[in-house]
């Protein structure tokens, strides 16, 4: 069982600026939480987008219900091109400016959006320890996940992070989310296996309860995991994944969400319209 060592360091979103403590904490831990970063207007817009996505607008939608669960586990990715509400949130909300500041990058490129809904009673929908970067055909360090809580999320269902695990420079082997005991179809055998994090007494595990509108920003290289939702209410998040300076495409096996046949190894992903540059605007 995961031992929680401390809270994710949290900051007021209004205080995010160059050379702020939030940037130092992100560099040290690999994750921070910005409180009330996303306002009610934008949360309402995302909810409208969810309704559209679940009604067929998202072409990359997966809804799973385990036999033993009452609730479903729903994920959708790369929906912004079809769901106008998601596009508006990405391009018009304050998120891009906050993300660019934390990333300390002159440029900011949209990689993909990701919707994750664990309905009440979806206890089997646990997310194993992994690094996002293991799944990406990318080379470079400036890749982040900006994860907005859409509901109040207590510690019982909150994301967990292995503090500082992004700093090793090692990208580990991708994990099969559906069955962690079996190999993932795009796993790269030359990468080392994921360590036994829960069994490591020296691994410092961070987590935090969240309110709707709170924002987690974390490195694509930091290890993280999440339990299923055994509570009686929805647990949803909407994440935007960004790429900054110096990150290039790698022609390697990966999900279609992350690939583009118009790109070659060494290209900037912003060379493709699938991955638009958002900053400079």
PDB file of N, CA and C in Angstrom, residues 29-127:
ATOM      1  N   UNK A  29      10.361  19.072  -7.186  1.00  0.00           N
ATOM      2  CA  UNK A  29       9.480  17.935  -6.920  1.00  0.00           C
ATOM      3  C   UNK A  29       8.943  17.268  -8.177  1.00  0.00           C
ATOM      4  N   UNK A  30       8.864  18.025  -9.272  1.00  0.00           N
ATOM      5  CA  UNK A  30       8.256  17.504 -10.494  1.00  0.00           C
ATOM      6  C   UNK A  30       6.771  17.725 -10.577  1.00  0.00           C
ATOM      7  N   UNK A  31       6.183  18.352  -9.540  1.00  0.00           N
ATOM      8  CA  UNK A  31       4.737  18.590  -9.500  1.00  0.00           C
ATOM      9  C   UNK A  31       4.439  19.731  -8.537  1.00  0.00           C
ATOM     10  N   UNK A  32       3.443  20.542  -8.886  1.00  0.00           N
ATOM     11  CA  UNK A  32       2.900  21.557  -7.978  1.00  0.00           C
ATOM     12  C   UNK A  32       1.392  21.622  -8.175  1.00  0.00           C
ATOM     13  N   UNK A  33       0.716  22.266  -7.225  1.00  0.00           N
ATOM     14  CA  UNK A  33      -0.722  22.512  -7.352  1.00  0.00           C
ATOM     15  C   UNK A  33      -0.968  24.017  -7.285  1.00  0.00           C
ATOM     16  N   UNK A  34      -1.684  24.541  -8.265  1.00  0.00           N
ATOM     17  CA  UNK A  34      -2.098  25.945  -8.267  1.00  0.00           C
ATOM     18  C   UNK A  34      -3.567  25.998  -7.875  1.00  0.00           C
ATOM     19  N   UNK A  35      -3.841  26.618  -6.734  1.00  0.00           N
ATOM     20  CA  UNK A  35      -5.200  26.636  -6.190  1.00  0.00           C
ATOM     21  C   UNK A  35      -6.076  27.650  -6.935  1.00  0.00           C
ATOM     22  N   UNK A  36      -7.290  27.187  -7.263  1.00  0.00           N
ATOM     23  CA  UNK A  36      -8.304  28.027  -7.923  1.00  0.00           C
ATOM     24  C   UNK A  36      -7.733  28.716  -9.168  1.00  0.00           C
ATOM     25  N   UNK A  37      -7.011  27.940  -9.947  1.00  0.00           N
ATOM     26  CA  UNK A  37      -6.391  28.463 -11.167  1.00  0.00           C
ATOM     27  C   UNK A  37      -7.399  28.636 -12.299  1.00  0.00           C
ATOM     28  N   UNK A  38      -8.423  27.784 -12.303  1.00  0.00           N
ATOM     29  CA  UNK A  38      -9.412  27.784 -13.383  1.00  0.00           C
ATOM     30  C   UNK A  38     -10.757  28.218 -12.806  1.00  0.00           C
ATOM     31  N   UNK A  39     -11.284  29.331 -13.299  1.00  0.00           N
ATOM     32  CA  UNK A  39     -12.496  29.918 -12.739  1.00  0.00           C
ATOM     33  C   UNK A  39     -13.778  29.239 -13.180  1.00  0.00           C
ATOM     34  N   UNK A  40     -14.909  29.608 -12.545  1.00  0.00           N
ATOM     35  CA  UNK A  40     -16.210  28.974 -12.812  1.00  0.00           C
ATOM     36  C   UNK A  40     -16.633  29.030 -14.273  1.00  0.00           C
ATOM     37  N   UNK A  41     -16.354  30.135 -14.957  1.00  0.00           N
ATOM     38  CA  UNK A  41     -16.735  30.239 -16.373  1.00  0.00           C
ATOM     39  C   UNK A  41     -16.081  29.141 -17.196  1.00  0.00           C
ATOM     40  N   UNK A  42     -14.792  28.937 -16.977  1.00  0.00           N
ATOM     41  CA  UNK A  42     -14.068  27.939 -17.751  1.00  0.00           C
ATOM     42  C   UNK A  42     -14.466  26.529 -17.350  1.00  0.00           C
ATOM     43  N   UNK A  43     -14.742  26.306 -16.071  1.00  0.00           N
ATOM     44  CA  UNK A  43     -15.214  24.988 -15.636  1.00  0.00           C
ATOM     45  C   UNK A  43     -16.554  24.654 -16.287  1.00  0.00           C
ATOM     46  N   UNK A  44     -17.444  25.632 -16.358  1.00  0.00           N
ATOM     47  CA  UNK A  44     -18.740  25.409 -17.010  1.00  0.00           C
ATOM     48  C   UNK A  44     -18.552  25.090 -18.490  1.00  0.00           C
ATOM     49  N   UNK A  45     -17.614  25.778 -19.121  1.00  0.00           N
ATOM     50  CA  UNK A  45     -17.348  25.529 -20.537  1.00  0.00           C
ATOM     51  C   UNK A  45     -16.819  24.113 -20.754  1.00  0.00           C
ATOM     52  N   UNK A  46     -15.928  23.664 -19.873  1.00  0.00           N
ATOM     53  CA  UNK A  46     -15.418  22.293 -19.973  1.00  0.00           C
ATOM     54  C   UNK A  46     -16.553  21.288 -19.819  1.00  0.00           C
ATOM     55  N   UNK A  47     -17.467  21.534 -18.872  1.00  0.00           N
ATOM     56  CA  UNK A  47     -18.595  20.616 -18.679  1.00  0.00           C
ATOM     57  C   UNK A  47     -19.465  20.555 -19.937  1.00  0.00           C
ATOM     58  N   UNK A  48     -19.664  21.693 -20.601  1.00  0.00           N
ATOM     59  CA  UNK A  48     -20.394  21.683 -21.870  1.00  0.00           C
ATOM     60  C   UNK A  48     -19.651  20.832 -22.900  1.00  0.00           C
ATOM     61  N   UNK A  49     -18.336  20.949 -22.899  1.00  0.00           N
ATOM     62  CA  UNK A  49     -17.532  20.156 -23.814  1.00  0.00           C
ATOM     63  C   UNK A  49     -17.619  18.673 -23.521  1.00  0.00           C
ATOM     64  N   UNK A  50     -17.677  18.322 -22.240  1.00  0.00           N
ATOM     65  CA  UNK A  50     -17.815  16.912 -21.874  1.00  0.00           C
ATOM     66  C   UNK A  50     -19.114  16.345 -22.430  1.00  0.00           C
ATOM     67  N   UNK A  51     -20.192  17.102 -22.295  1.00  0.00           N
ATOM     68  CA  UNK A  51     -21.480  16.648 -22.826  1.00  0.00           C
ATOM     69  C   UNK A  51     -21.389  16.406 -24.329  1.00  0.00           C
ATOM     70  N   UNK A  52     -20.720  17.319 -25.031  1.00  0.00           N
ATOM     71  CA  UNK A  52     -20.554  17.152 -26.476  1.00  0.00           C
ATOM     72  C   UNK A  52     -19.672  15.948 -26.796  1.00  0.00           C
ATOM     73  N   UNK A  53     -18.575  15.798 -26.047  1.00  0.00           N
ATOM     74  CA  UNK A  53     -17.652  14.690 -26.296  1.00  0.00           C
ATOM     75  C   UNK A  53     -18.330  13.340 -26.090  1.00  0.00           C
ATOM     76  N   UNK A  54     -19.102  13.229 -25.008  1.00  0.00           N
ATOM     77  CA  UNK A  54     -19.768  11.962 -24.698  1.00  0.00           C
ATOM     78  C   UNK A  54     -20.934  11.688 -25.633  1.00  0.00           C
ATOM     79  N   UNK A  55     -21.395  12.724 -26.331  1.00  0.00           N
ATOM     80  CA  UNK A  55     -22.513  12.563 -27.271  1.00  0.00           C
ATOM     81  C   UNK A  55     -22.043  12.233 -28.680  1.00  0.00           C
ATOM     82  N   UNK A  56     -20.741  12.049 -28.851  1.00  0.00           N
ATOM     83  CA  UNK A  56     -20.237  11.619 -30.144  1.00  0.00           C
ATOM     84  C   UNK A  56     -19.246  12.538 -30.808  1.00  0.00           C
ATOM     85  N   UNK A  57     -19.009  13.732 -30.248  1.00  0.00           N
ATOM     86  CA  UNK A  57     -18.077  14.664 -30.883  1.00  0.00           C
ATOM     87  C   UNK A  57     -16.632  14.188 -30.781  1.00  0.00           C
ATOM     88  N   UNK A  58     -16.305  13.465 -29.710  1.00  0.00           N
ATOM     89  CA  UNK A  58     -14.951  12.945 -29.556  1.00  0.00           C
ATOM     90  C   UNK A  58     -14.810  11.655 -30.355  1.00  0.00           C
ATOM     91  N   UNK A  59     -13.830  11.627 -31.252  1.00  0.00           N
ATOM     92  CA  UNK A  59     -13.601  10.436 -32.068  1.00  0.00           C
ATOM     93  C   UNK A  59     -12.646   9.454 -31.396  1.00  0.00           C
ATOM     94  N   UNK A  60     -12.048   9.858 -30.285  1.00  0.00           N
ATOM     95  CA  UNK A  60     -11.143   8.984 -29.531  1.00  0.00           C
ATOM     96  C   UNK A  60     -11.680   8.866 -28.112  1.00  0.00           C
ATOM     97  N   UNK A  61     -12.750   8.103 -27.976  1.00  0.00           N
ATOM     98  CA  UNK A  61     -13.482   7.972 -26.714  1.00  0.00           C
ATOM     99  C   UNK A  61     -13.515   6.507 -26.304  1.00  0.00           C
ATOM    100  N   UNK A  62     -13.211   6.250 -25.050  1.00  0.00           N
ATOM    101  CA  UNK A  62     -13.208   4.881 -24.537  1.00  0.00           C
ATOM    102  C   UNK A  62     -13.971   4.852 -23.219  1.00  0.00           C
ATOM    103  N   UNK A  63     -15.019   4.044 -23.153  1.00  0.00           N
ATOM    104  CA  UNK A  63     -15.837   3.912 -21.952  1.00  0.00           C
ATOM    105  C   UNK A  63     -15.768   2.462 -21.491  1.00  0.00           C
ATOM    106  N   UNK A  64     -15.290   2.268 -20.262  1.00  0.00           N
ATOM    107  CA  UNK A  64     -15.092   0.919 -19.729  1.00  0.00           C
ATOM    108  C   UNK A  64     -15.878   0.768 -18.440  1.00  0.00           C
ATOM    109  N   UNK A  65     -16.523  -0.371 -18.285  1.00  0.00           N
ATOM    110  CA  UNK A  65     -17.198  -0.688 -17.024  1.00  0.00           C
ATOM    111  C   UNK A  65     -16.827  -2.107 -16.622  1.00  0.00           C
ATOM    112  N   UNK A  66     -16.075  -2.222 -15.543  1.00  0.00           N
ATOM    113  CA  UNK A  66     -15.707  -3.535 -15.029  1.00  0.00           C
ATOM    114  C   UNK A  66     -16.935  -4.223 -14.445  1.00  0.00           C
ATOM    115  N   UNK A  67     -16.979  -5.534 -14.559  1.00  0.00           N
ATOM    116  CA  UNK A  67     -18.152  -6.290 -14.119  1.00  0.00           C
ATOM    117  C   UNK A  67     -18.456  -6.063 -12.647  1.00  0.00           C
ATOM    118  N   UNK A  68     -17.421  -5.866 -11.846  1.00  0.00           N
ATOM    119  CA  UNK A  68     -17.614  -5.720 -10.407  1.00  0.00           C
ATOM    120  C   UNK A  68     -17.912  -4.288  -9.980  1.00  0.00           C
ATOM    121  N   UNK A  69     -17.869  -3.344 -10.921  1.00  0.00           N
ATOM    122  CA  UNK A  69     -18.072  -1.930 -10.593  1.00  0.00           C
ATOM    123  C   UNK A  69     -19.471  -1.450 -10.946  1.00  0.00           C
ATOM    124  N   UNK A  70     -19.941  -0.462 -10.191  1.00  0.00           N
ATOM    125  CA  UNK A  70     -21.211   0.193 -10.517  1.00  0.00           C
ATOM    126  C   UNK A  70     -21.016   1.304 -11.540  1.00  0.00           C
ATOM    127  N   UNK A  71     -19.885   1.977 -11.462  1.00  0.00           N
ATOM    128  CA  UNK A  71     -19.632   3.127 -12.326  1.00  0.00           C
ATOM    129  C   UNK A  71     -18.695   2.818 -13.477  1.00  0.00           C
ATOM    130  N   UNK A  72     -18.692   3.710 -14.463  1.00  0.00           N
ATOM    131  CA  UNK A  72     -17.852   3.565 -15.642  1.00  0.00           C
ATOM    132  C   UNK A  72     -16.578   4.410 -15.519  1.00  0.00           C
ATOM    133  N   UNK A  73     -15.610   4.035 -16.328  1.00  0.00           N
ATOM    134  CA  UNK A  73     -14.350   4.758 -16.441  1.00  0.00           C
ATOM    135  C   UNK A  73     -14.243   5.246 -17.881  1.00  0.00           C
ATOM    136  N   UNK A  74     -14.250   6.571 -18.064  1.00  0.00           N
ATOM    137  CA  UNK A  74     -14.292   7.158 -19.401  1.00  0.00           C
ATOM    138  C   UNK A  74     -13.051   7.998 -19.653  1.00  0.00           C
ATOM    139  N   UNK A  75     -12.441   7.798 -20.825  1.00  0.00           N
ATOM    140  CA  UNK A  75     -11.315   8.632 -21.238  1.00  0.00           C
ATOM    141  C   UNK A  75     -11.529   9.093 -22.675  1.00  0.00           C
ATOM    142  N   UNK A  76     -11.075  10.291 -22.956  1.00  0.00           N
ATOM    143  CA  UNK A  76     -11.135  10.852 -24.302  1.00  0.00           C
ATOM    144  C   UNK A  76      -9.870  11.664 -24.522  1.00  0.00           C
ATOM    145  N   UNK A  77      -9.291  11.576 -25.706  1.00  0.00           N
ATOM    146  CA  UNK A  77      -8.099  12.367 -25.988  1.00  0.00           C
ATOM    147  C   UNK A  77      -8.162  12.972 -27.386  1.00  0.00           C
ATOM    148  N   UNK A  78      -7.395  14.048 -27.561  1.00  0.00           N
ATOM    149  CA  UNK A  78      -7.287  14.759 -28.838  1.00  0.00           C
ATOM    150  C   UNK A  78      -8.663  15.171 -29.368  1.00  0.00           C
ATOM    151  N   UNK A  79      -9.538  15.632 -28.452  1.00  0.00           N
ATOM    152  CA  UNK A  79     -10.904  16.003 -28.838  1.00  0.00           C
ATOM    153  C   UNK A  79     -11.037  17.476 -29.194  1.00  0.00           C
ATOM    154  N   UNK A  80     -10.012  18.277 -28.953  1.00  0.00           N
ATOM    155  CA  UNK A  80     -10.141  19.729 -29.106  1.00  0.00           C
ATOM    156  C   UNK A  80     -10.490  20.141 -30.534  1.00  0.00           C
ATOM    157  N   UNK A  81     -10.087  19.331 -31.526  1.00  0.00           N
ATOM    158  CA  UNK A  81     -10.371  19.684 -32.910  1.00  0.00           C
ATOM    159  C   UNK A  81     -11.854  19.529 -33.259  1.00  0.00           C
ATOM    160  N   UNK A  82     -12.572  18.730 -32.474  1.00  0.00           N
ATOM    161  CA  UNK A  82     -13.991  18.484 -32.725  1.00  0.00           C
ATOM    162  C   UNK A  82     -14.896  19.158 -31.700  1.00  0.00           C
ATOM    163  N   UNK A  83     -14.385  19.366 -30.500  1.00  0.00           N
ATOM    164  CA  UNK A  83     -15.189  19.923 -29.408  1.00  0.00           C
ATOM    165  C   UNK A  83     -14.786  21.385 -29.215  1.00  0.00           C
ATOM    166  N   UNK A  84     -15.653  22.293 -29.655  1.00  0.00           N
ATOM    167  CA  UNK A  84     -15.312  23.714 -29.646  1.00  0.00           C
ATOM    168  C   UNK A  84     -15.050  24.232 -28.238  1.00  0.00           C
ATOM    169  N   UNK A  85     -15.785  23.715 -27.250  1.00  0.00           N
ATOM    170  CA  UNK A  85     -15.591  24.190 -25.875  1.00  0.00           C
ATOM    171  C   UNK A  85     -14.185  23.861 -25.377  1.00  0.00           C
ATOM    172  N   UNK A  86     -13.692  22.682 -25.717  1.00  0.00           N
ATOM    173  CA  UNK A  86     -12.323  22.327 -25.333  1.00  0.00           C
ATOM    174  C   UNK A  86     -11.321  23.237 -26.042  1.00  0.00           C
ATOM    175  N   UNK A  87     -11.546  23.499 -27.322  1.00  0.00           N
ATOM    176  CA  UNK A  87     -10.643  24.369 -28.076  1.00  0.00           C
ATOM    177  C   UNK A  87     -10.595  25.764 -27.451  1.00  0.00           C
ATOM    178  N   UNK A  88     -11.739  26.292 -27.081  1.00  0.00           N
ATOM    179  CA  UNK A  88     -11.780  27.625 -26.485  1.00  0.00           C
ATOM    180  C   UNK A  88     -11.045  27.651 -25.150  1.00  0.00           C
ATOM    181  N   UNK A  89     -11.224  26.615 -24.351  1.00  0.00           N
ATOM    182  CA  UNK A  89     -10.511  26.555 -23.073  1.00  0.00           C
ATOM    183  C   UNK A  89      -9.003  26.559 -23.303  1.00  0.00           C
ATOM    184  N   UNK A  90      -8.538  25.772 -24.244  1.00  0.00           N
ATOM    185  CA  UNK A  90      -7.104  25.655 -24.499  1.00  0.00           C
ATOM    186  C   UNK A  90      -6.515  26.965 -25.005  1.00  0.00           C
ATOM    187  N   UNK A  91      -7.208  27.613 -25.928  1.00  0.00           N
ATOM    188  CA  UNK A  91      -6.632  28.768 -26.613  1.00  0.00           C
ATOM    189  C   UNK A  91      -6.986  30.108 -25.973  1.00  0.00           C
ATOM    190  N   UNK A  92      -8.048  30.150 -25.155  1.00  0.00           N
ATOM    191  CA  UNK A  92      -8.515  31.439 -24.648  1.00  0.00           C
ATOM    192  C   UNK A  92      -8.423  31.598 -23.133  1.00  0.00           C
ATOM    193  N   UNK A  93      -8.315  30.518 -22.382  1.00  0.00           N
ATOM    194  CA  UNK A  93      -8.268  30.614 -20.923  1.00  0.00           C
ATOM    195  C   UNK A  93      -6.873  31.032 -20.466  1.00  0.00           C
ATOM    196  N   UNK A  94      -6.708  31.339 -19.165  1.00  0.00           N
ATOM    197  CA  UNK A  94      -5.376  31.698 -18.638  1.00  0.00           C
ATOM    198  C   UNK A  94      -4.403  30.525 -18.562  1.00  0.00           C
ATOM    199  N   UNK A  95      -4.859  29.322 -18.885  1.00  0.00           N
ATOM    200  CA  UNK A  95      -4.032  28.130 -18.691  1.00  0.00           C
ATOM    201  C   UNK A  95      -2.705  28.204 -19.440  1.00  0.00           C
ATOM    202  N   UNK A  96      -2.734  28.620 -20.698  1.00  0.00           N
ATOM    203  CA  UNK A  96      -1.504  28.620 -21.495  1.00  0.00           C
ATOM    204  C   UNK A  96      -0.442  29.524 -20.880  1.00  0.00           C
ATOM    205  N   UNK A  97      -0.837  30.699 -20.411  1.00  0.00           N
ATOM    206  CA  UNK A  97       0.143  31.620 -19.827  1.00  0.00           C
ATOM    207  C   UNK A  97       0.741  31.056 -18.543  1.00  0.00           C
ATOM    208  N   UNK A  98      -0.093  30.446 -17.690  1.00  0.00           N
ATOM    209  CA  UNK A  98       0.424  29.837 -16.466  1.00  0.00           C
ATOM    210  C   UNK A  98       1.374  28.694 -16.800  1.00  0.00           C
ATOM    211  N   UNK A  99       0.994  27.885 -17.775  1.00  0.00           N
ATOM    212  CA  UNK A  99       1.804  26.730 -18.159  1.00  0.00           C
ATOM    213  C   UNK A  99       3.150  27.165 -18.712  1.00  0.00           C
ATOM    214  N   UNK A 100       3.134  28.174 -19.569  1.00  0.00           N
ATOM    215  CA  UNK A 100       4.376  28.662 -20.162  1.00  0.00           C
ATOM    216  C   UNK A 100       5.312  29.212 -19.092  1.00  0.00           C
ATOM    217  N   UNK A 101       4.760  29.878 -18.099  1.00  0.00           N
ATOM    218  CA  UNK A 101       5.574  30.437 -17.020  1.00  0.00           C
ATOM    219  C   UNK A 101       6.249  29.331 -16.216  1.00  0.00           C
ATOM    220  N   UNK A 102       5.490  28.319 -15.825  1.00  0.00           N
ATOM    221  CA  UNK A 102       6.055  27.216 -15.045  1.00  0.00           C
ATOM    222  C   UNK A 102       7.082  26.447 -15.868  1.00  0.00           C
ATOM    223  N   UNK A 103       6.803  26.276 -17.148  1.00  0.00           N
ATOM    224  CA  UNK A 103       7.705  25.527 -18.023  1.00  0.00           C
ATOM    225  C   UNK A 103       8.966  26.321 -18.354  1.00  0.00           C
ATOM    226  N   UNK A 104       8.934  27.631 -18.137  1.00  0.00           N
ATOM    227  CA  UNK A 104      10.061  28.516 -18.460  1.00  0.00           C
ATOM    228  C   UNK A 104      10.520  28.314 -19.905  1.00  0.00           C
ATOM    229  N   UNK A 105       9.562  28.507 -20.792  1.00  0.00           N
ATOM    230  CA  UNK A 105       9.800  28.257 -22.207  1.00  0.00           C
ATOM    231  C   UNK A 105       9.379  29.468 -23.031  1.00  0.00           C
ATOM    232  N   UNK A 106      10.136  29.759 -24.069  1.00  0.00           N
ATOM    233  CA  UNK A 106       9.770  30.841 -24.976  1.00  0.00           C
ATOM    234  C   UNK A 106       8.584  30.451 -25.853  1.00  0.00           C
ATOM    235  N   UNK A 107       8.447  29.146 -26.089  1.00  0.00           N
ATOM    236  CA  UNK A 107       7.359  28.646 -26.928  1.00  0.00           C
ATOM    237  C   UNK A 107       6.487  27.682 -26.132  1.00  0.00           C
ATOM    238  N   UNK A 108       5.255  27.513 -26.571  1.00  0.00           N
ATOM    239  CA  UNK A 108       4.336  26.562 -25.953  1.00  0.00           C
ATOM    240  C   UNK A 108       3.501  25.939 -27.071  1.00  0.00           C
ATOM    241  N   UNK A 109       3.585  24.628 -27.192  1.00  0.00           N
ATOM    242  CA  UNK A 109       2.893  23.899 -28.250  1.00  0.00           C
ATOM    243  C   UNK A 109       1.925  22.902 -27.633  1.00  0.00           C
ATOM    244  N   UNK A 110       0.703  22.866 -28.149  1.00  0.00           N
ATOM    245  CA  UNK A 110      -0.297  21.911 -27.682  1.00  0.00           C
ATOM    246  C   UNK A 110       0.059  20.513 -28.172  1.00  0.00           C
ATOM    247  N   UNK A 111       0.193  19.582 -27.253  1.00  0.00           N
ATOM    248  CA  UNK A 111       0.430  18.183 -27.609  1.00  0.00           C
ATOM    249  C   UNK A 111      -0.910  17.447 -27.731  1.00  0.00           C
ATOM    250  N   UNK A 112      -1.688  17.414 -26.647  1.00  0.00           N
ATOM    251  CA  UNK A 112      -3.024  16.816 -26.726  1.00  0.00           C
ATOM    252  C   UNK A 112      -3.817  17.160 -25.475  1.00  0.00           C
ATOM    253  N   UNK A 113      -5.137  17.018 -25.574  1.00  0.00           N
ATOM    254  CA  UNK A 113      -6.016  17.146 -24.416  1.00  0.00           C
ATOM    255  C   UNK A 113      -6.445  15.749 -23.981  1.00  0.00           C
ATOM    256  N   UNK A 114      -6.801  15.625 -22.698  1.00  0.00           N
ATOM    257  CA  UNK A 114      -7.164  14.307 -22.165  1.00  0.00           C
ATOM    258  C   UNK A 114      -8.234  14.475 -21.092  1.00  0.00           C
ATOM    259  N   UNK A 115      -9.369  13.862 -21.311  1.00  0.00           N
ATOM    260  CA  UNK A 115     -10.476  13.868 -20.356  1.00  0.00           C
ATOM    261  C   UNK A 115     -10.519  12.529 -19.645  1.00  0.00           C
ATOM    262  N   UNK A 116     -10.656  12.572 -18.328  1.00  0.00           N
ATOM    263  CA  UNK A 116     -10.685  11.344 -17.533  1.00  0.00           C
ATOM    264  C   UNK A 116     -11.808  11.453 -16.508  1.00  0.00           C
ATOM    265  N   UNK A 117     -12.761  10.524 -16.585  1.00  0.00           N
ATOM    266  CA  UNK A 117     -13.899  10.520 -15.658  1.00  0.00           C
ATOM    267  C   UNK A 117     -13.991   9.152 -14.987  1.00  0.00           C
ATOM    268  N   UNK A 118     -13.868   9.145 -13.672  1.00  0.00           N
ATOM    269  CA  UNK A 118     -14.119   7.940 -12.883  1.00  0.00           C
ATOM    270  C   UNK A 118     -15.439   8.153 -12.152  1.00  0.00           C
ATOM    271  N   UNK A 119     -16.477   7.475 -12.636  1.00  0.00           N
ATOM    272  CA  UNK A 119     -17.789   7.639 -12.029  1.00  0.00           C
ATOM    273  C   UNK A 119     -17.810   7.041 -10.631  1.00  0.00           C
ATOM    274  N   UNK A 120     -18.835   7.404  -9.868  1.00  0.00           N
ATOM    275  CA  UNK A 120     -19.013   6.824  -8.534  1.00  0.00           C
ATOM    276  C   UNK A 120     -19.036   5.304  -8.639  1.00  0.00           C
ATOM    277  N   UNK A 121     -18.296   4.657  -7.765  1.00  0.00           N
ATOM    278  CA  UNK A 121     -18.301   3.201  -7.754  1.00  0.00           C
ATOM    279  C   UNK A 121     -17.469   2.557  -8.840  1.00  0.00           C
ATOM    280  N   UNK A 122     -16.458   3.271  -9.345  1.00  0.00           N
ATOM    281  CA  UNK A 122     -15.543   2.674 -10.337  1.00  0.00           C
ATOM    282  C   UNK A 122     -14.229   2.316  -9.645  1.00  0.00           C
ATOM    283  N   UNK A 123     -14.351   1.461  -8.645  1.00  0.00           N
ATOM    284  CA  UNK A 123     -13.210   1.133  -7.801  1.00  0.00           C
ATOM    285  C   UNK A 123     -12.093   0.401  -8.509  1.00  0.00           C
ATOM    286  N   UNK A 124     -12.412  -0.261  -9.622  1.00  0.00           N
ATOM    287  CA  UNK A 124     -11.383  -0.997 -10.360  1.00  0.00           C
ATOM    288  C   UNK A 124     -10.554  -0.103 -11.269  1.00  0.00           C
ATOM    289  N   UNK A 125     -10.979   1.151 -11.419  1.00  0.00           N
ATOM    290  CA  UNK A 125     -10.327   2.059 -12.369  1.00  0.00           C
ATOM    291  C   UNK A 125      -9.091   2.707 -11.762  1.00  0.00           C
ATOM    292  N   UNK A 126      -8.185   1.877 -11.281  1.00  0.00           N
ATOM    293  CA  UNK A 126      -6.935   2.390 -10.715  1.00  0.00           C
ATOM    294  C   UNK A 126      -5.925   2.633 -11.830  1.00  0.00           C
ATOM    295  N   UNK A 127      -5.071   3.610 -11.623  1.00  0.00           N
ATOM    296  CA  UNK A 127      -4.021   3.934 -12.588  1.00  0.00           C
ATOM    297  C   UNK A 127      -2.684   3.531 -11.982  1.00  0.00           C
TER     298      UNK A 127
END
